């Protein structure tokens, strides 16, 4: 393996890139499964997978072959023609989700834009002229104008006023606050919520997934759409295909992206029940929606998740990791939470520097979100030996950091 096809990197010149990302001083030139490699061949254990994207690991051979085959057959036509792979991918997604209709987008934010449009149009169809959507504190729904307005993080919104109107914010996990909002706002038409808040700190509701059951009940009572943002929690991450499948409920709208393409940029917004038929010809679309290549990637990713026992592995290895972290850090003031391969370790103090420490001292790739939460989003097919390796690298990093102060 080499990177002969890459243009040479000139480090002494301006990059011409807009500086929207704070980048770490490292680049990876190849990956395999749960490992990433720098140009000199140094190996890093990847417990982040591009922030919950490469659930099947890096360079999955079947996916790589599928992409190469489809790229050399047909990449894109247009949605003014039938696209058989798009239909096949939608069928697969409907099968694993229980949803009825699928629209393919190009990112998570764009999937949520679709959901927000569905909610507003649904409202207008009921005669609500100023439809509003309930969203949560600390939510993250993306960086387009509507989705950053729905996001519960002032830093994401800073400098972009006027924000898109029509969002009512409640504390995450607080059912009474939702009931209270219903009393004061007759124009609410939907709730948009993450089953587990990813960027916000791997936050789970105190009532667990029972929270989703309560939201379903309230949405039924008020004829609101229950819309779940499963961009981070979906595609096997929590040990079920979608997180709501830990319950018996089904939402009206589900958005996903990230693991859906395993690194290929594609997302989806799905509807069932009352949300079906809201978006019609001419009311939504995108040039790249469900290209032949993107759709075949989705079909193959879902097929691999099903055939390679990925969800059961994510549930088992994720539970083992969380249990080990809890028991081996029992003497420290840490809180471990999450589901499957979505694990947050809340520390008693801000710990952003642990990203660099883990990377440089242990060759371990992790993330810190919400200032003091270490976020682990490993490949869903990580095996027991690799999970053990992850712990051996991570535990000393946490212990040394907490014991140093
Ligand atoms: C829950 C959630 N929603 C939406 C998004 C936005 O997705 P994208 O970055 O693909 O636009 C993210 C990304 O982190 C996310 O975690």
CSV table of C-alpha atoms in Angstrom, one decimal, residues 4 19 21 31 121 123 186 196 214 220 225 235 257 285 313 316 319 355 364 382 385 388 390:
chain,number,residue,atom,x,y,z
A,4,UNK,CA,1.5,7.4,-4.8
A,19,UNK,CA,-9.8,27.5,8.4
A,21,UNK,CA,-11.5,23.0,11.3
A,31,UNK,CA,-6.5,2.4,7.3
A,121,UNK,CA,-45.3,21.2,5.5
A,123,UNK,CA,-48.1,21.7,9.9
A,186,UNK,CA,-50.8,25.5,20.0
A,196,UNK,CA,-28.6,9.8,22.8
A,214,UNK,CA,-43.0,9.0,26.5
A,220,UNK,CA,-49.8,10.8,19.4
A,225,UNK,CA,-44.6,14.2,14.3
A,235,UNK,CA,-26.6,2.1,11.5
A,257,UNK,CA,-26.1,9.6,7.7
A,285,UNK,CA,-34.6,17.3,-4.0
A,313,UNK,CA,-20.9,-7.5,18.1
A,316,UNK,CA,-21.5,-7.3,23.2
A,319,UNK,CA,-21.2,-3.5,26.9
A,355,UNK,CA,-6.9,13.8,22.7
A,364,UNK,CA,-4.9,5.9,20.3
A,382,UNK,CA,-14.0,-4.4,16.7
A,385,UNK,CA,-8.5,-8.5,21.5
A,388,UNK,CA,-8.8,-5.1,25.2
A,390,UNK,CA,-8.2,-0.1,23.5
